[in-house]
Amino acid sequence: MSLNTLAGVLPTRPVPREQTQALLDLRSAAAGLIKPRDLYTLADRLEQQAQEQGERPFLIYREQRLSYREVDARANQMAHTFYANGLRAGDVCALIMENRPAFFCTWFGLVKLGVVVAFVNTQVSGKPLLHALQTTEAKALVVGEECLANMQATEGLPDVPCWLIHDPETPWSGPLPKGVDGHFDSRIENAPRTLFPRDIRAHIDAQTPTLLIFTSGTTGLPKAARYSHMRWLSSGDVMEVTLHATRDDVFYCCLPLYHGAAATSVTSTALRAGAAIVIRRKFSVREFWSDVASHRISIFQYIGEICRYLLNQPVREGERQHSLRCMLGAGLSPDSWQRWLERFGPIQVFEGWGATEANAAIINVDNYFGSCGRVPDWNKTNVRLVRYDIENDCHPRDENGFYQICEVGEAGEAMGFIVDHPEIGGGRFEGYTSAEATESKIRRNVFREGDAYWSSGDLLRQDADGYCYFVDRIGDTYRWKSENVSTAEVADALGDLAGLELINVYGVQVPGHEGRVGMAAVLMQPGCDFDPQALYHLTEARLPRYAAPVFVRVTRSADLTASFKLRKVDLQRQGYCPARCSDPLYIRDESARTYVPYSLRALERAGLAAFAVADHG
């Protein structure tokens, strides 16, 4: 199934390979500016920009406008206070706080000490919070007042210092949770704003970890990925040349800072360019365009789903008159991409593919609908697309026992060759805090004896022009009636169903059948009802018969990760069992040419058996 065919998109004409490669070469040169052994850190760049940018705005939040100099001064206060309270270079300090200026000042203050900062999801409490603190071996925790409820709901927290940063917007009432130091703010206010001594961190080189960022965790508990100063700084260097970012740009930070996208791409690029960042505590569909207008925002980082939310809003007068010139992100379907540009005008879209822990990435610098990146010359990248057998869940081997490169049009797993050289930073796999988790993502002896590749778990395909397309996660793609079905492609094809808010497609097992049958969980917009006949007709127009979902559940909410990725494990376990699913269920009825309410008779007409609860416990 072609992505462009599926989504009804007419592809633009590919630009010459040489033109794409020229920009990719600039990105490669930028990626090599910081060397592994350079005695240069995130804190050095902040202090350098504070000197050069001075009173130019860095952080904008509601009515607050903090200059580069002011942010650096507040970070110095943090650094002096943390040092006085016992933190030292190499220690890990966890930070749980929503998007606001104090997040940046705390983060940067810790970095000035050479402390490794572990960003913790502001939505977690109980076992997931304990897991975050234990796996990072945090020696201290900084908590925003807005997150105190997470602490109160968690038993057995480690006996480490817990410092409170007050939040005027969400004051805490009642006694503080046990172990929380509520007087930390006063110590910060009384600390000097003078430059924190650099010699405290002078021995730290660029390859040293500076951040621990948790993966999205679509299955199981998230893993803490290591992020070095070098990788963080290089991200800004690379995206500065990609976006042609300058100090006149204004970035929009509306994704959670505890996740990689906002904390890395947005912050590192804005800092590199000397640009401003408008902080939104949480993404708001209602406030997005008013924020763009009032702050003259020029660049924002998207996740595909937030673009869909914005496209679902009613058309408003003058909506093509705005300051956005480009956007970067992932997960924008071809249909949403085309609708976005048609509706909001000629914005440059930089769709990419990668991961928080990835040692490889690709990017579409050509605004070519649907593609997550282009590889004009495979000799100039460490990415490879490797053949993958979905039915047998394995990588086919050649006669010498090695993996095989995909042909054009063939879906395969994206892997990144792991570069292990003391003078080269690009292509390194920095791994996780868990050695076991790190090793589980490495494939060895892939194309020759002794090599090593990072395994992404993502299926991609390339076309004849070198454009690559995301197909699905391994495990999400399922096999039905001897055909492979991509859940991502099916979701893209059905994404513009009238009144739809979200669609989550997955495969479920059926007793007596090989493979898995397609099922879709749909969330409708407020005030909109699910139209089973409209969905049926859309599947007929857009999908091969074998790829059309057989079951539909109309859900009341969506289970999303921090990066707006849809979780599927619980849905797959519940399947189409009425005893486990309180949502309305529908079954595809070919004779009636619609989806009909679940019943044993409708199941029988579809030639399927009832969901066996015991088999899916």
PDB file of N, CA and C in Angstrom, residues 340-423:
ATOM      1  N   TRP A 340      -2.973  21.059   5.809  1.00  0.00           N
ATOM      2  CA  TRP A 340      -2.348  22.126   6.580  1.00  0.00           C
ATOM      3  C   TRP A 340      -1.852  23.238   5.661  1.00  0.00           C
ATOM      4  N   LEU A 341      -1.127  22.850   4.621  1.00  0.00           N
ATOM      5  CA  LEU A 341      -0.559  23.858   3.722  1.00  0.00           C
ATOM      6  C   LEU A 341      -1.646  24.558   2.905  1.00  0.00           C
ATOM      7  N   GLU A 342      -2.655  23.802   2.505  1.00  0.00           N
ATOM      8  CA  GLU A 342      -3.754  24.414   1.748  1.00  0.00           C
ATOM      9  C   GLU A 342      -4.514  25.409   2.613  1.00  0.00           C
ATOM     10  N   ARG A 343      -4.647  25.106   3.885  1.00  0.00           N
ATOM     11  CA  ARG A 343      -5.451  25.951   4.766  1.00  0.00           C
ATOM     12  C   ARG A 343      -4.662  27.124   5.341  1.00  0.00           C
ATOM     13  N   PHE A 344      -3.422  26.867   5.768  1.00  0.00           N
ATOM     14  CA  PHE A 344      -2.673  27.895   6.496  1.00  0.00           C
ATOM     15  C   PHE A 344      -1.549  28.536   5.685  1.00  0.00           C
ATOM     16  N   GLY A 345      -1.372  28.086   4.452  1.00  0.00           N
ATOM     17  CA  GLY A 345      -0.413  28.762   3.587  1.00  0.00           C
ATOM     18  C   GLY A 345       0.930  28.067   3.490  1.00  0.00           C
ATOM     19  N   PRO A 346       1.852  28.659   2.744  1.00  0.00           N
ATOM     20  CA  PRO A 346       3.142  28.012   2.426  1.00  0.00           C
ATOM     21  C   PRO A 346       4.143  28.034   3.573  1.00  0.00           C
ATOM     22  N   ILE A 347       3.927  27.164   4.539  1.00  0.00           N
ATOM     23  CA  ILE A 347       4.848  27.006   5.666  1.00  0.00           C
ATOM     24  C   ILE A 347       5.809  25.863   5.340  1.00  0.00           C
ATOM     25  N   GLN A 348       7.096  26.056   5.584  1.00  0.00           N
ATOM     26  CA  GLN A 348       8.065  24.985   5.351  1.00  0.00           C
ATOM     27  C   GLN A 348       7.939  23.942   6.453  1.00  0.00           C
ATOM     28  N   VAL A 349       7.671  22.696   6.051  1.00  0.00           N
ATOM     29  CA  VAL A 349       7.505  21.603   6.996  1.00  0.00           C
ATOM     30  C   VAL A 349       8.747  20.724   6.965  1.00  0.00           C
ATOM     31  N   PHE A 350       9.380  20.565   8.118  1.00  0.00           N
ATOM     32  CA  PHE A 350      10.541  19.690   8.244  1.00  0.00           C
ATOM     33  C   PHE A 350      10.117  18.451   9.031  1.00  0.00           C
ATOM     34  N   GLU A 351       9.548  17.483   8.329  1.00  0.00           N
ATOM     35  CA  GLU A 351       9.143  16.220   8.936  1.00  0.00           C
ATOM     36  C   GLU A 351      10.369  15.320   9.062  1.00  0.00           C
ATOM     37  N   GLY A 352      10.532  14.691  10.215  1.00  0.00           N
ATOM     38  CA  GLY A 352      11.704  13.858  10.408  1.00  0.00           C
ATOM     39  C   GLY A 352      11.376  12.529  11.036  1.00  0.00           C
ATOM     40  N   TRP A 353      12.395  11.684  11.107  1.00  0.00           N
ATOM     41  CA  TRP A 353      12.275  10.402  11.793  1.00  0.00           C
ATOM     42  C   TRP A 353      13.484  10.229  12.702  1.00  0.00           C
ATOM     43  N   GLY A 354      13.241   9.741  13.907  1.00  0.00           N
ATOM     44  CA  GLY A 354      14.316   9.498  14.866  1.00  0.00           C
ATOM     45  C   GLY A 354      13.692   9.028  16.155  1.00  0.00           C
ATOM     46  N   ALA A 355      14.436   9.150  17.231  1.00  0.00           N
ATOM     47  CA  ALA A 355      13.943   8.763  18.549  1.00  0.00           C
ATOM     48  C   ALA A 355      14.818   9.431  19.594  1.00  0.00           C
ATOM     49  N   THR A 356      14.305   9.495  20.822  1.00  0.00           N
ATOM     50  CA  THR A 356      15.053  10.127  21.909  1.00  0.00           C
ATOM     51  C   THR A 356      16.458   9.545  22.031  1.00  0.00           C
ATOM     52  N   GLU A 357      16.554   8.216  21.945  1.00  0.00           N
ATOM     53  CA  GLU A 357      17.837   7.553  22.165  1.00  0.00           C
ATOM     54  C   GLU A 357      18.587   7.267  20.874  1.00  0.00           C
ATOM     55  N   ALA A 358      18.036   7.688  19.718  1.00  0.00           N
ATOM     56  CA  ALA A 358      18.563   7.269  18.420  1.00  0.00           C
ATOM     57  C   ALA A 358      19.983   7.768  18.163  1.00  0.00           C
ATOM     58  N   ASN A 359      20.742   6.946  17.446  1.00  0.00           N
ATOM     59  CA  ASN A 359      22.062   7.368  16.977  1.00  0.00           C
ATOM     60  C   ASN A 359      22.006   7.703  15.492  1.00  0.00           C
ATOM     61  N   ALA A 360      20.790   7.766  14.950  1.00  0.00           N
ATOM     62  CA  ALA A 360      20.597   8.039  13.530  1.00  0.00           C
ATOM     63  C   ALA A 360      19.267   8.753  13.349  1.00  0.00           C
ATOM     64  N   ALA A 361      19.181   9.547  12.314  1.00  0.00           N
ATOM     65  CA  ALA A 361      17.942  10.266  12.023  1.00  0.00           C
ATOM     66  C   ALA A 361      17.933  10.647  10.554  1.00  0.00           C
ATOM     67  N   ILE A 362      16.746  10.851  10.024  1.00  0.00           N
ATOM     68  CA  ILE A 362      16.610  11.398   8.680  1.00  0.00           C
ATOM     69  C   ILE A 362      15.593  12.524   8.746  1.00  0.00           C
ATOM     70  N   ILE A 363      15.631  13.409   7.764  1.00  0.00           N
ATOM     71  CA  ILE A 363      14.731  14.559   7.762  1.00  0.00           C
ATOM     72  C   ILE A 363      14.361  14.918   6.335  1.00  0.00           C
ATOM     73  N   ASN A 364      13.143  15.358   6.152  1.00  0.00           N
ATOM     74  CA  ASN A 364      12.644  15.809   4.859  1.00  0.00           C
ATOM     75  C   ASN A 364      12.845  17.322   4.778  1.00  0.00           C
ATOM     76  N   VAL A 365      13.822  17.746   4.019  1.00  0.00           N
ATOM     77  CA  VAL A 365      14.101  19.178   3.884  1.00  0.00           C
ATOM     78  C   VAL A 365      13.467  19.753   2.624  1.00  0.00           C
ATOM     79  N   ASP A 366      12.680  18.934   1.903  1.00  0.00           N
ATOM     80  CA  ASP A 366      12.124  19.340   0.601  1.00  0.00           C
ATOM     81  C   ASP A 366      10.640  19.665   0.632  1.00  0.00           C
ATOM     82  N   ASN A 367      10.003  19.549   1.822  1.00  0.00           N
ATOM     83  CA  ASN A 367       8.553  19.746   1.938  1.00  0.00           C
ATOM     84  C   ASN A 367       7.800  18.819   0.990  1.00  0.00           C
ATOM     85  N   TYR A 368       8.246  17.599   0.906  1.00  0.00           N
ATOM     86  CA  TYR A 368       7.673  16.596   0.011  1.00  0.00           C
ATOM     87  C   TYR A 368       6.642  15.787   0.784  1.00  0.00           C
ATOM     88  N   PHE A 369       5.380  15.917   0.405  1.00  0.00           N
ATOM     89  CA  PHE A 369       4.266  15.344   1.169  1.00  0.00           C
ATOM     90  C   PHE A 369       4.504  13.895   1.585  1.00  0.00           C
ATOM     91  N   GLY A 370       4.323  13.641   2.876  1.00  0.00           N
ATOM     92  CA  GLY A 370       4.279  12.277   3.370  1.00  0.00           C
ATOM     93  C   GLY A 370       5.602  11.668   3.758  1.00  0.00           C
ATOM     94  N   SER A 371       6.709  12.232   3.277  1.00  0.00           N
ATOM     95  CA  SER A 371       8.006  11.619   3.535  1.00  0.00           C
ATOM     96  C   SER A 371       8.587  12.104   4.858  1.00  0.00           C
ATOM     97  N   CYS A 372       9.177  11.169   5.595  1.00  0.00           N
ATOM     98  CA  CYS A 372       9.808  11.531   6.877  1.00  0.00           C
ATOM     99  C   CYS A 372      11.304  11.774   6.704  1.00  0.00           C
ATOM    100  N   GLY A 373      11.776  11.795   5.474  1.00  0.00           N
ATOM    101  CA  GLY A 373      13.186  12.081   5.241  1.00  0.00           C
ATOM    102  C   GLY A 373      13.634  11.569   3.889  1.00  0.00           C
ATOM    103  N   ARG A 374      14.749  12.101   3.426  1.00  0.00           N
ATOM    104  CA  ARG A 374      15.293  11.663   2.143  1.00  0.00           C
ATOM    105  C   ARG A 374      16.757  11.291   2.306  1.00  0.00           C
ATOM    106  N   VAL A 375      17.135  10.218   1.640  1.00  0.00           N
ATOM    107  CA  VAL A 375      18.536   9.811   1.613  1.00  0.00           C
ATOM    108  C   VAL A 375      18.979   9.797   0.150  1.00  0.00           C
ATOM    109  N   PRO A 376      19.512  10.919  -0.335  1.00  0.00           N
ATOM    110  CA  PRO A 376      19.952  10.960  -1.736  1.00  0.00           C
ATOM    111  C   PRO A 376      21.131  10.031  -2.001  1.00  0.00           C
ATOM    112  N   ASP A 377      21.983   9.846  -0.981  1.00  0.00           N
ATOM    113  CA  ASP A 377      23.180   9.020  -1.135  1.00  0.00           C
ATOM    114  C   ASP A 377      23.357   8.196   0.132  1.00  0.00           C
ATOM    115  N   TRP A 378      23.107   6.891   0.039  1.00  0.00           N
ATOM    116  CA  TRP A 378      23.174   6.030   1.216  1.00  0.00           C
ATOM    117  C   TRP A 378      24.596   5.875   1.740  1.00  0.00           C
ATOM    118  N   ASN A 379      25.575   6.271   0.958  1.00  0.00           N
ATOM    119  CA  ASN A 379      26.962   6.209   1.436  1.00  0.00           C
ATOM    120  C   ASN A 379      27.283   7.341   2.402  1.00  0.00           C
ATOM    121  N   LYS A 380      26.380   8.311   2.515  1.00  0.00           N
ATOM    122  CA  LYS A 380      26.625   9.464   3.374  1.00  0.00           C
ATOM    123  C   LYS A 380      25.772   9.447   4.640  1.00  0.00           C
ATOM    124  N   THR A 381      25.244   8.313   4.993  1.00  0.00           N
ATOM    125  CA  THR A 381      24.438   8.202   6.206  1.00  0.00           C
ATOM    126  C   THR A 381      24.738   6.882   6.896  1.00  0.00           C
ATOM    127  N   ASN A 382      24.515   6.826   8.203  1.00  0.00           N
ATOM    128  CA  ASN A 382      24.680   5.565   8.932  1.00  0.00           C
ATOM    129  C   ASN A 382      23.366   4.805   9.046  1.00  0.00           C
ATOM    130  N   VAL A 383      22.295   5.318   8.401  1.00  0.00           N
ATOM    131  CA  VAL A 383      20.989   4.660   8.427  1.00  0.00           C
ATOM    132  C   VAL A 383      20.947   3.563   7.353  1.00  0.00           C
ATOM    133  N   ARG A 384      20.343   2.445   7.699  1.00  0.00           N
ATOM    134  CA  ARG A 384      20.082   1.374   6.731  1.00  0.00           C
ATOM    135  C   ARG A 384      18.666   0.842   6.957  1.00  0.00           C
ATOM    136  N   LEU A 385      18.011   0.475   5.859  1.00  0.00           N
ATOM    137  CA  LEU A 385      16.709  -0.187   5.936  1.00  0.00           C
ATOM    138  C   LEU A 385      16.946  -1.669   5.718  1.00  0.00           C
ATOM    139  N   VAL A 386      16.612  -2.458   6.722  1.00  0.00           N
ATOM    140  CA  VAL A 386      16.965  -3.878   6.767  1.00  0.00           C
ATOM    141  C   VAL A 386      15.706  -4.723   6.603  1.00  0.00           C
ATOM    142  N   ARG A 387      15.780  -5.721   5.765  1.00  0.00           N
ATOM    143  CA  ARG A 387      14.624  -6.587   5.523  1.00  0.00           C
ATOM    144  C   ARG A 387      14.098  -7.185   6.829  1.00  0.00           C
ATOM    145  N   TYR A 388      12.772  -7.220   6.923  1.00  0.00           N
ATOM    146  CA  TYR A 388      12.136  -7.748   8.124  1.00  0.00           C
ATOM    147  C   TYR A 388      10.939  -8.595   7.718  1.00  0.00           C
ATOM    148  N   ASP A 389      10.858  -9.795   8.263  1.00  0.00           N
ATOM    149  CA  ASP A 389       9.766 -10.726   7.983  1.00  0.00           C
ATOM    150  C   ASP A 389       8.707 -10.553   9.072  1.00  0.00           C
ATOM    151  N   ILE A 390       7.625  -9.862   8.732  1.00  0.00           N
ATOM    152  CA  ILE A 390       6.578  -9.563   9.716  1.00  0.00           C
ATOM    153  C   ILE A 390       5.911 -10.835  10.216  1.00  0.00           C
ATOM    154  N   GLU A 391       5.662 -11.776   9.294  1.00  0.00           N
ATOM    155  CA  GLU A 391       4.932 -12.989   9.667  1.00  0.00           C
ATOM    156  C   GLU A 391       5.701 -13.824  10.683  1.00  0.00           C
ATOM    157  N   ASN A 392       7.025 -13.919  10.502  1.00  0.00           N
ATOM    158  CA  ASN A 392       7.842 -14.748  11.379  1.00  0.00           C
ATOM    159  C   ASN A 392       8.627 -13.946  12.409  1.00  0.00           C
ATOM    160  N   ASP A 393       8.421 -12.613  12.410  1.00  0.00           N
ATOM    161  CA  ASP A 393       9.052 -11.742  13.395  1.00  0.00           C
ATOM    162  C   ASP A 393      10.564 -11.956  13.447  1.00  0.00           C
ATOM    163  N   CYS A 394      11.207 -11.787  12.284  1.00  0.00           N
ATOM    164  CA  CYS A 394      12.657 -11.972  12.242  1.00  0.00           C
ATOM    165  C   CYS A 394      13.240 -11.243  11.038  1.00  0.00           C
ATOM    166  N   HIS A 395      14.570 -11.137  11.033  1.00  0.00           N
ATOM    167  CA  HIS A 395      15.279 -10.548   9.896  1.00  0.00           C
ATOM    168  C   HIS A 395      15.826 -11.677   9.035  1.00  0.00           C
ATOM    169  N   PRO A 396      15.387 -11.790   7.783  1.00  0.00           N
ATOM    170  CA  PRO A 396      15.931 -12.835   6.904  1.00  0.00           C
ATOM    171  C   PRO A 396      17.438 -12.661   6.719  1.00  0.00           C
ATOM    172  N   ARG A 397      18.142 -13.762   6.586  1.00  0.00           N
ATOM    173  CA  ARG A 397      19.600 -13.747   6.413  1.00  0.00           C
ATOM    174  C   ARG A 397      19.964 -14.199   4.993  1.00  0.00           C
ATOM    175  N   ASP A 398      21.129 -13.724   4.547  1.00  0.00           N
ATOM    176  CA  ASP A 398      21.627 -14.185   3.250  1.00  0.00           C
ATOM    177  C   ASP A 398      22.421 -15.477   3.432  1.00  0.00           C
ATOM    178  N   GLU A 399      23.050 -15.945   2.356  1.00  0.00           N
ATOM    179  CA  GLU A 399      23.754 -17.224   2.421  1.00  0.00           C
ATOM    180  C   GLU A 399      24.953 -17.196   3.372  1.00  0.00           C
ATOM    181  N   ASN A 400      25.419 -15.975   3.719  1.00  0.00           N
ATOM    182  CA  ASN A 400      26.537 -15.851   4.652  1.00  0.00           C
ATOM    183  C   ASN A 400      26.088 -15.579   6.086  1.00  0.00           C
ATOM    184  N   GLY A 401      24.788 -15.554   6.286  1.00  0.00           N
ATOM    185  CA  GLY A 401      24.262 -15.352   7.626  1.00  0.00           C
ATOM    186  C   GLY A 401      24.086 -13.905   8.037  1.00  0.00           C
ATOM    187  N   PHE A 402      24.183 -12.978   7.092  1.00  0.00           N
ATOM    188  CA  PHE A 402      24.052 -11.558   7.408  1.00  0.00           C
ATOM    189  C   PHE A 402      22.665 -11.043   7.010  1.00  0.00           C
ATOM    190  N   TYR A 403      22.306  -9.894   7.603  1.00  0.00           N
ATOM    191  CA  TYR A 403      21.032  -9.262   7.286  1.00  0.00           C
ATOM    192  C   TYR A 403      21.063  -8.765   5.842  1.00  0.00           C
ATOM    193  N   GLN A 404      19.880  -8.361   5.342  1.00  0.00           N
ATOM    194  CA  GLN A 404      19.768  -7.948   3.941  1.00  0.00           C
ATOM    195  C   GLN A 404      19.194  -6.539   3.831  1.00  0.00           C
ATOM    196  N   ILE A 405      19.719  -5.770   2.884  1.00  0.00           N
ATOM    197  CA  ILE A 405      19.222  -4.421   2.622  1.00  0.00           C
ATOM    198  C   ILE A 405      17.915  -4.504   1.837  1.00  0.00           C
ATOM    199  N   CYS A 406      16.981  -3.632   2.161  1.00  0.00           N
ATOM    200  CA  CYS A 406      15.693  -3.599   1.462  1.00  0.00           C
ATOM    201  C   CYS A 406      15.845  -3.072   0.037  1.00  0.00           C
ATOM    202  N   GLU A 407      14.994  -3.568  -0.836  1.00  0.00           N
ATOM    203  CA  GLU A 407      14.865  -3.009  -2.172  1.00  0.00           C
ATOM    204  C   GLU A 407      13.956  -1.780  -2.104  1.00  0.00           C
ATOM    205  N   VAL A 408      13.961  -0.982  -3.171  1.00  0.00           N
ATOM    206  CA  VAL A 408      13.046   0.157  -3.265  1.00  0.00           C
ATOM    207  C   VAL A 408      11.604  -0.345  -3.142  1.00  0.00           C
ATOM    208  N   GLY A 409      10.831   0.335  -2.292  1.00  0.00           N
ATOM    209  CA  GLY A 409       9.427  -0.022  -2.113  1.00  0.00           C
ATOM    210  C   GLY A 409       9.168  -1.092  -1.080  1.00  0.00           C
ATOM    211  N   GLU A 410      10.220  -1.697  -0.544  1.00  0.00           N
ATOM    212  CA  GLU A 410      10.077  -2.772   0.426  1.00  0.00           C
ATOM    213  C   GLU A 410      10.211  -2.221   1.841  1.00  0.00           C
ATOM    214  N   ALA A 411       9.288  -2.572   2.718  1.00  0.00           N
ATOM    215  CA  ALA A 411       9.332  -2.098   4.096  1.00  0.00           C
ATOM    216  C   ALA A 411      10.365  -2.887   4.881  1.00  0.00           C
ATOM    217  N   GLY A 412      11.176  -2.180   5.663  1.00  0.00           N
ATOM    218  CA  GLY A 412      12.173  -2.841   6.487  1.00  0.00           C
ATOM    219  C   GLY A 412      12.471  -2.034   7.730  1.00  0.00           C
ATOM    220  N   GLU A 413      13.183  -2.657   8.667  1.00  0.00           N
ATOM    221  CA  GLU A 413      13.503  -1.950   9.905  1.00  0.00           C
ATOM    222  C   GLU A 413      14.626  -0.953   9.679  1.00  0.00           C
ATOM    223  N   ALA A 414      14.433   0.263  10.188  1.00  0.00           N
ATOM    224  CA  ALA A 414      15.480   1.278  10.137  1.00  0.00           C
ATOM    225  C   ALA A 414      16.487   1.011  11.252  1.00  0.00           C
ATOM    226  N   MET A 415      17.755   0.937  10.878  1.00  0.00           N
ATOM    227  CA  MET A 415      18.824   0.726  11.845  1.00  0.00           C
ATOM    228  C   MET A 415      19.914   1.775  11.645  1.00  0.00           C
ATOM    229  N   GLY A 416      20.655   2.061  12.709  1.00  0.00           N
ATOM    230  CA  GLY A 416      21.732   3.030  12.628  1.00  0.00           C
ATOM    231  C   GLY A 416      23.063   2.403  12.985  1.00  0.00           C
ATOM    232  N   PHE A 417      24.019   2.454  12.059  1.00  0.00           N
ATOM    233  CA  PHE A 417      25.355   1.925  12.333  1.00  0.00           C
ATOM    234  C   PHE A 417      25.959   2.672  13.515  1.00  0.00           C
ATOM    235  N   ILE A 418      26.483   1.938  14.487  1.00  0.00           N
ATOM    236  CA  ILE A 418      27.031   2.542  15.696  1.00  0.00           C
ATOM    237  C   ILE A 418      28.503   2.886  15.464  1.00  0.00           C
ATOM    238  N   VAL A 419      28.784   4.180  15.499  1.00  0.00           N
ATOM    239  CA  VAL A 419      30.150   4.660  15.323  1.00  0.00           C
ATOM    240  C   VAL A 419      30.851   4.636  16.679  1.00  0.00           C
ATOM    241  N   ASP A 420      32.012   4.016  16.723  1.00  0.00           N
ATOM    242  CA  ASP A 420      32.774   3.917  17.970  1.00  0.00           C
ATOM    243  C   ASP A 420      34.187   4.428  17.703  1.00  0.00           C
ATOM    244  N   HIS A 421      34.337   5.754  17.801  1.00  0.00           N
ATOM    245  CA  HIS A 421      35.625   6.387  17.512  1.00  0.00           C
ATOM    246  C   HIS A 421      35.815   7.538  18.502  1.00  0.00           C
ATOM    247  N   PRO A 422      36.969   7.643  19.121  1.00  0.00           N
ATOM    248  CA  PRO A 422      37.152   8.666  20.163  1.00  0.00           C
ATOM    249  C   PRO A 422      37.033  10.101  19.678  1.00  0.00           C
ATOM    250  N   GLU A 423      37.228  10.334  18.380  1.00  0.00           N
ATOM    251  CA  GLU A 423      37.191  11.704  17.864  1.00  0.00           C
ATOM    252  C   GLU A 423      35.899  12.033  17.122  1.00  0.00           C
TER     253      GLU A 423
END
